[in-house]
PDB file of C-alpha atoms in Angstrom:
ATOM      1  CA  MET A   1      79.174  95.466  93.370  1.00 87.00           C
ATOM      2  CA  SER A   2      80.958  95.462  96.707  1.00 95.00           C
ATOM      3  CA  GLU A   3      83.729  97.367  98.477  1.00 97.00           C
ATOM      4  CA  ILE A   4      86.163  94.799  99.885  1.00 98.00           C
ATOM      5  CA  THR A   5      89.367  95.110 101.900  1.00 98.00           C
ATOM      6  CA  ILE A   6      91.875  92.249 101.822  1.00 98.00           C
ATOM      7  CA  ILE A   7      94.434  92.183 104.622  1.00 98.00           C
ATOM      8  CA  GLY A   8      97.677  90.529 103.589  1.00 97.00           C
ATOM      9  CA  GLY A   9      97.161  91.751 100.055  1.00 97.00           C
ATOM     10  CA  HIS A  10     100.492  90.610  98.629  1.00 97.00           C
ATOM     11  CA  GLY A  11     100.035  86.951  99.570  1.00 97.00           C
ATOM     12  CA  LYS A  12      99.607  84.357  96.843  1.00 97.00           C
ATOM     13  CA  VAL A  13      95.965  83.701  97.718  1.00 98.00           C
ATOM     14  CA  ALA A  14      95.203  87.396  98.125  1.00 98.00           C
ATOM     15  CA  LEU A  15      96.645  88.422  94.758  1.00 98.00           C
ATOM     16  CA  GLN A  16      94.546  85.828  92.971  1.00 98.00           C
ATOM     17  CA  LEU A  17      91.471  86.843  94.957  1.00 98.00           C
ATOM     18  CA  SER A  18      92.040  90.519  94.150  1.00 98.00           C
ATOM     19  CA  ARG A  19      92.154  89.731  90.449  1.00 98.00           C
ATOM     20  CA  LEU A  20      88.953  87.650  90.631  1.00 98.00           C
ATOM     21  CA  LEU A  21      87.049  90.327  92.542  1.00 98.00           C
ATOM     22  CA  SER A  22      88.322  93.216  90.431  1.00 98.00           C
ATOM     23  CA  THR A  23      87.418  91.381  87.231  1.00 97.00           C
ATOM     24  CA  GLN A  24      83.831  90.960  88.376  1.00 95.00           C
ATOM     25  CA  GLY A  25      83.540  94.645  89.195  1.00 96.00           C
ATOM     26  CA  ASP A  26      84.167  94.807  92.928  1.00 97.00           C
ATOM     27  CA  THR A  27      86.320  97.582  94.365  1.00 98.00           C
ATOM     28  CA  VAL A  28      89.247  96.014  96.221  1.00 98.00           C
ATOM     29  CA  ASN A  29      91.627  97.641  98.696  1.00 98.00           C
ATOM     30  CA  ALA A  30      94.607  95.389  99.387  1.00 98.00           C
ATOM     31  CA  VAL A  31      96.510  96.106 102.605  1.00 98.00           C
ATOM     32  CA  ILE A  32     100.257  95.527 102.258  1.00 97.00           C
ATOM     33  CA  ARG A  33     103.260  96.208 104.500  1.00 94.00           C
ATOM     34  CA  LYS A  34     105.778  97.236 101.836  1.00 95.00           C
ATOM     35  CA  ARG A  35     105.346 100.014  99.308  1.00 96.00           C
ATOM     36  CA  GLU A  36     107.431  98.098  96.771  1.00 97.00           C
ATOM     37  CA  GLN A  37     104.641  95.490  96.620  1.00 97.00           C
ATOM     38  CA  SER A  38     102.231  98.079  95.228  1.00 98.00           C
ATOM     39  CA  GLN A  39     102.735  97.315  91.544  1.00 98.00           C
ATOM     40  CA  ASP A  40     101.917  93.638  91.998  1.00 98.00           C
ATOM     41  CA  VAL A  41      98.672  94.654  93.677  1.00 98.00           C
ATOM     42  CA  GLU A  42      97.819  97.236  91.030  1.00 98.00           C
ATOM     43  CA  ASN A  43      98.344  94.601  88.339  1.00 98.00           C
ATOM     44  CA  THR A  44      95.366  92.690  89.781  1.00 98.00           C
ATOM     45  CA  GLY A  45      93.085  95.710  89.529  1.00 98.00           C
ATOM     46  CA  ALA A  46      93.124  96.353  93.274  1.00 98.00           C
ATOM     47  CA  THR A  47      94.222  99.505  95.094  1.00 98.00           C
ATOM     48  CA  PRO A  48      97.265  99.031  97.344  1.00 98.00           C
ATOM     49  CA  VAL A  49      96.994 100.385 100.895  1.00 98.00           C
ATOM     50  CA  VAL A  50     100.341 100.497 102.680  1.00 98.00           C
ATOM     51  CA  ALA A  51      99.815  99.772 106.384  1.00 97.00           C
ATOM     52  CA  ASP A  52     101.272  97.390 108.956  1.00 95.00           C
ATOM     53  CA  VAL A  53      98.355  95.726 110.726  1.00 95.00           C
ATOM     54  CA  GLN A  54     100.675  94.697 113.544  1.00 94.00           C
ATOM     55  CA  GLU A  55     101.055  98.389 114.382  1.00 96.00           C
ATOM     56  CA  LEU A  56      97.467  99.548 113.822  1.00 97.00           C
ATOM     57  CA  ASP A  57      95.101  99.830 116.789  1.00 97.00           C
ATOM     58  CA  VAL A  58      91.351  99.237 116.579  1.00 98.00           C
ATOM     59  CA  GLU A  59      90.617 102.901 115.924  1.00 98.00           C
ATOM     60  CA  ALA A  60      93.031 103.056 112.982  1.00 98.00           C
ATOM     61  CA  MET A  61      91.649  99.829 111.544  1.00 98.00           C
ATOM     62  CA  THR A  62      88.105 101.108 111.948  1.00 98.00           C
ATOM     63  CA  GLU A  63      89.006 104.113 109.817  1.00 97.00           C
ATOM     64  CA  LEU A  64      90.647 101.770 107.285  1.00 97.00           C
ATOM     65  CA  PHE A  65      87.453  99.732 106.988  1.00 98.00           C
ATOM     66  CA  SER A  66      85.070 102.674 106.768  1.00 97.00           C
ATOM     67  CA  GLY A  67      82.601 102.189 103.908  1.00 97.00           C
ATOM     68  CA  GLN A  68      83.611  98.589 103.264  1.00 98.00           C
ATOM     69  CA  ASP A  69      81.096  95.802 102.715  1.00 97.00           C
ATOM     70  CA  ALA A  70      83.500  92.980 103.556  1.00 98.00           C
ATOM     71  CA  VAL A  71      86.921  92.289 105.023  1.00 98.00           C
ATOM     72  CA  VAL A  72      89.094  89.305 104.140  1.00 98.00           C
ATOM     73  CA  TRP A  73      91.916  88.260 106.460  1.00 98.00           C
ATOM     74  CA  SER A  74      94.605  86.582 104.364  1.00 98.00           C
ATOM     75  CA  ALA A  75      97.631  87.790 106.332  1.00 95.00           C
ATOM     76  CA  GLY A  76     100.126  85.748 108.299  1.00 90.00           C
ATOM     77  CA  ALA A  77     103.396  86.219 110.124  1.00 80.00           C
ATOM     78  CA  GLY A  78     104.939  83.377 108.151  1.00 74.00           C
ATOM     79  CA  GLY A  79     106.064  81.342 111.146  1.00 70.00           C
ATOM     80  CA  GLY A  80     109.500  81.149 112.725  1.00 76.00           C
ATOM     81  CA  ASP A  81     108.958  83.792 115.419  1.00 91.00           C
ATOM     82  CA  PRO A  82     106.276  82.867 117.988  1.00 93.00           C
ATOM     83  CA  GLU A  83     106.055  86.412 119.356  1.00 95.00           C
ATOM     84  CA  ARG A  84     105.348  87.897 115.930  1.00 95.00           C
ATOM     85  CA  THR A  85     102.997  85.030 115.090  1.00 95.00           C
ATOM     86  CA  TYR A  86     100.848  85.828 118.137  1.00 96.00           C
ATOM     87  CA  ALA A  87     101.072  89.554 117.346  1.00 96.00           C
ATOM     88  CA  VAL A  88      99.832  89.135 113.771  1.00 96.00           C
ATOM     89  CA  ASP A  89      97.807  85.926 113.486  1.00 97.00           C
ATOM     90  CA  ARG A  90      96.016  86.363 116.816  1.00 97.00           C
ATOM     91  CA  ASP A  91      96.194  89.901 118.165  1.00 98.00           C
ATOM     92  CA  ALA A  92      96.054  91.914 114.918  1.00 98.00           C
ATOM     93  CA  ALA A  93      93.416  89.582 113.513  1.00 98.00           C
ATOM     94  CA  ILE A  94      91.243  90.065 116.602  1.00 98.00           C
ATOM     95  CA  ARG A  95      91.651  93.852 116.407  1.00 98.00           C
ATOM     96  CA  SER A  96      90.571  93.718 112.775  1.00 98.00           C
ATOM     97  CA  MET A  97      87.376  91.902 113.745  1.00 98.00           C
ATOM     98  CA  ASP A  98      86.573  94.461 116.435  1.00 98.00           C
ATOM     99  CA  ALA A  99      87.312  97.242 113.943  1.00 98.00           C
ATOM    100  CA  ALA A 100      85.143  95.645 111.264  1.00 98.00           C
ATOM    101  CA  GLN A 101      82.226  95.602 113.708  1.00 98.00           C
ATOM    102  CA  ALA A 102      82.846  99.223 114.686  1.00 98.00           C
ATOM    103  CA  ALA A 103      83.019 100.267 111.025  1.00 98.00           C
ATOM    104  CA  GLY A 104      79.731  98.582 110.202  1.00 97.00           C
ATOM    105  CA  VAL A 105      81.253  95.952 107.931  1.00 98.00           C
ATOM    106  CA  THR A 106      78.788  93.151 107.244  1.00 93.00           C
ATOM    107  CA  HIS A 107      80.847  90.162 106.131  1.00 97.00           C
ATOM    108  CA  TYR A 108      84.238  88.936 107.344  1.00 98.00           C
ATOM    109  CA  VAL A 109      86.079  86.072 105.657  1.00 98.00           C
ATOM    110  CA  MET A 110      88.956  84.453 107.545  1.00 98.00           C
ATOM    111  CA  VAL A 111      91.489  82.326 105.686  1.00 98.00           C
ATOM    112  CA  SER A 112      92.403  79.729 108.301  1.00 97.00           C
ATOM    113  CA  TYR A 113      93.462  76.112 107.757  1.00 96.00           C
ATOM    114  CA  MET A 114      92.043  72.612 107.828  1.00 96.00           C
ATOM    115  CA  GLY A 115      91.945  71.316 111.397  1.00 94.00           C
ATOM    116  CA  ALA A 116      92.061  74.728 113.061  1.00 96.00           C
ATOM    117  CA  GLY A 117      90.498  74.894 116.523  1.00 96.00           C
ATOM    118  CA  GLN A 118      91.239  74.641 120.220  1.00 97.00           C
ATOM    119  CA  ASP A 119      91.540  70.874 119.743  1.00 95.00           C
ATOM    120  CA  HIS A 120      94.346  71.290 117.163  1.00 96.00           C
ATOM    121  CA  GLY A 121      96.502  68.803 119.067  1.00 93.00           C
ATOM    122  CA  VAL A 122      99.821  70.516 118.291  1.00 94.00           C
ATOM    123  CA  PRO A 123     102.320  70.103 121.187  1.00 95.00           C
ATOM    124  CA  GLU A 124     103.574  73.312 122.777  1.00 93.00           C
ATOM    125  CA  ASP A 125     107.162  72.437 121.906  1.00 92.00           C
ATOM    126  CA  ASN A 126     106.277  72.179 118.213  1.00 92.00           C
ATOM    127  CA  ASP A 127     107.202  75.141 115.962  1.00 91.00           C
ATOM    128  CA  PHE A 128     103.658  75.130 114.577  1.00 93.00           C
ATOM    129  CA  TYR A 129     102.041  75.585 118.009  1.00 95.00           C
ATOM    130  CA  SER A 130     102.027  79.405 118.069  1.00 96.00           C
ATOM    131  CA  TYR A 131     100.312  79.518 114.678  1.00 95.00           C
ATOM    132  CA  ALA A 132      97.793  76.806 115.532  1.00 96.00           C
ATOM    133  CA  GLN A 133      96.900  78.474 118.838  1.00 97.00           C
ATOM    134  CA  SER A 134      96.751  81.929 117.269  1.00 97.00           C
ATOM    135  CA  LYS A 135      94.335  80.716 114.622  1.00 97.00           C
ATOM    136  CA  ALA A 136      92.215  78.889 117.198  1.00 98.00           C
ATOM    137  CA  ASP A 137      91.913  82.014 119.348  1.00 98.00           C
ATOM    138  CA  ALA A 138      91.265  84.357 116.417  1.00 98.00           C
ATOM    139  CA  ASP A 139      88.683  82.051 114.846  1.00 98.00           C
ATOM    140  CA  ASP A 140      86.869  81.760 118.191  1.00 98.00           C
ATOM    141  CA  HIS A 141      86.798  85.547 118.537  1.00 98.00           C
ATOM    142  CA  LEU A 142      85.285  85.818 115.070  1.00 98.00           C
ATOM    143  CA  ARG A 143      82.614  83.237 115.888  1.00 98.00           C
ATOM    144  CA  ALA A 144      81.662  85.207 118.999  1.00 98.00           C
ATOM    145  CA  SER A 145      81.403  88.504 117.102  1.00 97.00           C
ATOM    146  CA  SER A 146      78.293  90.066 115.588  1.00 96.00           C
ATOM    147  CA  LEU A 147      79.828  89.868 112.119  1.00 97.00           C
ATOM    148  CA  GLU A 148      78.436  87.698 109.353  1.00 97.00           C
ATOM    149  CA  TRP A 149      81.522  85.484 109.211  1.00 98.00           C
ATOM    150  CA  THR A 150      82.925  82.691 107.089  1.00 98.00           C
ATOM    151  CA  ILE A 151      86.061  80.729 108.011  1.00 98.00           C
ATOM    152  CA  LEU A 152      87.927  78.891 105.256  1.00 98.00           C
ATOM    153  CA  GLY A 153      89.908  75.778 106.172  1.00 97.00           C
ATOM    154  CA  PRO A 154      91.928  74.646 103.164  1.00 97.00           C
ATOM    155  CA  GLY A 155      94.328  71.711 103.301  1.00 96.00           C
ATOM    156  CA  ALA A 156      98.065  71.991 102.592  1.00 95.00           C
ATOM    157  CA  LEU A 157      98.513  74.804 100.081  1.00 96.00           C
ATOM    158  CA  THR A 158     100.121  74.324  96.675  1.00 97.00           C
ATOM    159  CA  ASP A 159     100.833  76.511  93.659  1.00 97.00           C
ATOM    160  CA  ASP A 160      99.039  74.118  91.320  1.00 97.00           C
ATOM    161  CA  ASP A 161      96.655  75.622  88.782  1.00 97.00           C
ATOM    162  CA  PRO A 162      93.164  76.039  90.236  1.00 97.00           C
ATOM    163  CA  SER A 163      90.721  73.406  89.062  1.00 97.00           C
ATOM    164  CA  GLY A 164      87.581  75.143  90.312  1.00 98.00           C
ATOM    165  CA  GLU A 165      86.617  71.861  91.989  1.00 98.00           C
ATOM    166  CA  ILE A 166      86.918  70.871  95.648  1.00 97.00           C
ATOM    167  CA  THR A 167      86.045  68.204  98.186  1.00 96.00           C
ATOM    168  CA  LEU A 168      84.523  69.312 101.495  1.00 96.00           C
ATOM    169  CA  GLY A 169      85.707  67.932 104.840  1.00 94.00           C
ATOM    170  CA  ARG A 170      88.880  66.459 106.299  1.00 88.00           C
ATOM    171  CA  ALA A 171      88.678  62.947 104.831  1.00 76.00           C
ATOM    172  CA  GLY A 172      91.614  61.518 102.894  1.00 76.00           C
ATOM    173  CA  SER A 173      95.372  61.207 103.163  1.00 76.00           C
ATOM    174  CA  ASP A 174      97.664  64.217 103.499  1.00 76.00           C
ATOM    175  CA  ASP A 175      98.336  64.046  99.774  1.00 75.00           C
ATOM    176  CA  GLU A 176      94.609  64.049  99.017  1.00 76.00           C
ATOM    177  CA  LYS A 177      94.113  67.137 101.202  1.00 92.00           C
ATOM    178  CA  LYS A 178      96.348  69.342  99.070  1.00 96.00           C
ATOM    179  CA  THR A 179      94.677  72.577  98.015  1.00 97.00           C
ATOM    180  CA  ALA A 180      95.662  74.927  95.208  1.00 98.00           C
ATOM    181  CA  ARG A 181      95.902  78.523  96.381  1.00 98.00           C
ATOM    182  CA  GLY A 182      93.846  79.449  93.341  1.00 98.00           C
ATOM    183  CA  ASN A 183      91.039  77.224  94.576  1.00 98.00           C
ATOM    184  CA  VAL A 184      91.181  78.979  97.961  1.00 98.00           C
ATOM    185  CA  ALA A 185      90.794  82.300  96.142  1.00 98.00           C
ATOM    186  CA  LEU A 186      87.841  80.918  94.182  1.00 98.00           C
ATOM    187  CA  VAL A 187      86.143  79.678  97.360  1.00 98.00           C
ATOM    188  CA  ALA A 188      86.720  83.048  99.037  1.00 98.00           C
ATOM    189  CA  ALA A 189      85.278  84.866  96.022  1.00 98.00           C
ATOM    190  CA  ARG A 190      82.214  82.643  96.088  1.00 96.00           C
ATOM    191  CA  ALA A 191      81.761  83.193  99.828  1.00 96.00           C
ATOM    192  CA  LEU A 192      81.936  86.955  99.291  1.00 97.00           C
ATOM    193  CA  ALA A 193      79.408  86.762  96.461  1.00 94.00           C
ATOM    194  CA  ASP A 194      77.000  84.682  98.569  1.00 88.00           C
ATOM    195  CA  PRO A 195      77.609  85.723 102.181  1.00 86.00           C
ATOM    196  CA  ARG A 196      74.316  84.435 103.526  1.00 84.00           C
ATOM    197  CA  GLY A 197      74.865  81.011 102.016  1.00 89.00           C
ATOM    198  CA  THR A 198      78.241  80.645 103.727  1.00 94.00           C
ATOM    199  CA  ALA A 199      77.689  82.731 106.868  1.00 94.00           C
ATOM    200  CA  GLY A 200      78.435  81.025 110.162  1.00 96.00           C
ATOM    201  CA  LYS A 201      80.305  78.212 108.426  1.00 96.00           C
ATOM    202  CA  PHE A 202      83.796  76.771 108.924  1.00 97.00           C
ATOM    203  CA  ILE A 203      84.432  75.390 105.454  1.00 97.00           C
ATOM    204  CA  GLU A 204      87.149  72.734 105.376  1.00 97.00           C
ATOM    205  CA  PHE A 205      88.094  71.685 101.863  1.00 97.00           C
ATOM    206  CA  SER A 206      90.785  70.458  99.503  1.00 97.00           C
ATOM    207  CA  ASP A 207      91.148  69.997  95.763  1.00 97.00           C
ATOM    208  CA  GLY A 208      88.506  67.568  94.562  1.00 96.00           C
ATOM    209  CA  ASP A 209      85.908  66.822  91.930  1.00 95.00           C
ATOM    210  CA  THR A 210      82.881  68.938  92.872  1.00 96.00           C
ATOM    211  CA  PRO A 211      82.471  72.400  91.290  1.00 97.00           C
ATOM    212  CA  ILE A 212      82.939  75.046  93.962  1.00 97.00           C
ATOM    213  CA  ALA A 213      79.509  76.642  93.513  1.00 95.00           C
ATOM    214  CA  GLU A 214      77.840  73.247  93.829  1.00 95.00           C
ATOM    215  CA  ALA A 215      79.896  72.273  96.880  1.00 96.00           C
ATOM    216  CA  LEU A 216      79.072  75.488  98.716  1.00 95.00           C
ATOM    217  CA  GLU A 217      75.389  75.235  97.868  1.00 91.00           C
ATOM    218  CA  ASN A 218      75.307  71.907  99.705  1.00 83.00           C
ATOM    219  CA  LEU A 219      76.989  73.003 102.938  1.00 83.00           C
ATOM    220  CA  GLY A 220      73.883  72.299 104.995  1.00 65.00           C
TER     221      GLY A 220
END
């Protein structure tokens, strides 16, 4: 069983992931900003860790990750404020990667989005630009690190029940690219269980008709 830290532990994907990992016997530390979120985290079987990653430097994060086998980044500023978006989705994420390396963490899973990259094509005057650019920069930093990394690129997130089945790639209309948050959690759990099979991969996916284990076995 593994020791896993999830950053952004009160998010909808993170809570489902915590429950999945805890149920299978992993020890999960879920980093949250607000103490009042602790009970929701505890209900999943995870241990809440109250800390604001926007305020933590690399040294503090390194201490946070000490003894961990894997780190999952599932945090986000939530949009609306470009300055905070850059501070969380880019700068804090990059510090967490540097800290994970310093702490000797092996596997790092980044929850990104379908289409993320320097070629995201979002105009600078678009409200989504700061998030798209932050993710592009953070994902690139992760790729250049010595970590065994996996980047998840789900389509537009929904609160639909998870089907346990996905389609890989970007093909399809916007409606066909919808992705249940529960399926994202299932993909993340699978990636954590089989890090070597998903290492070095940017996995773009949406809800589909292929069982997750089968889809990830055929990444190529």
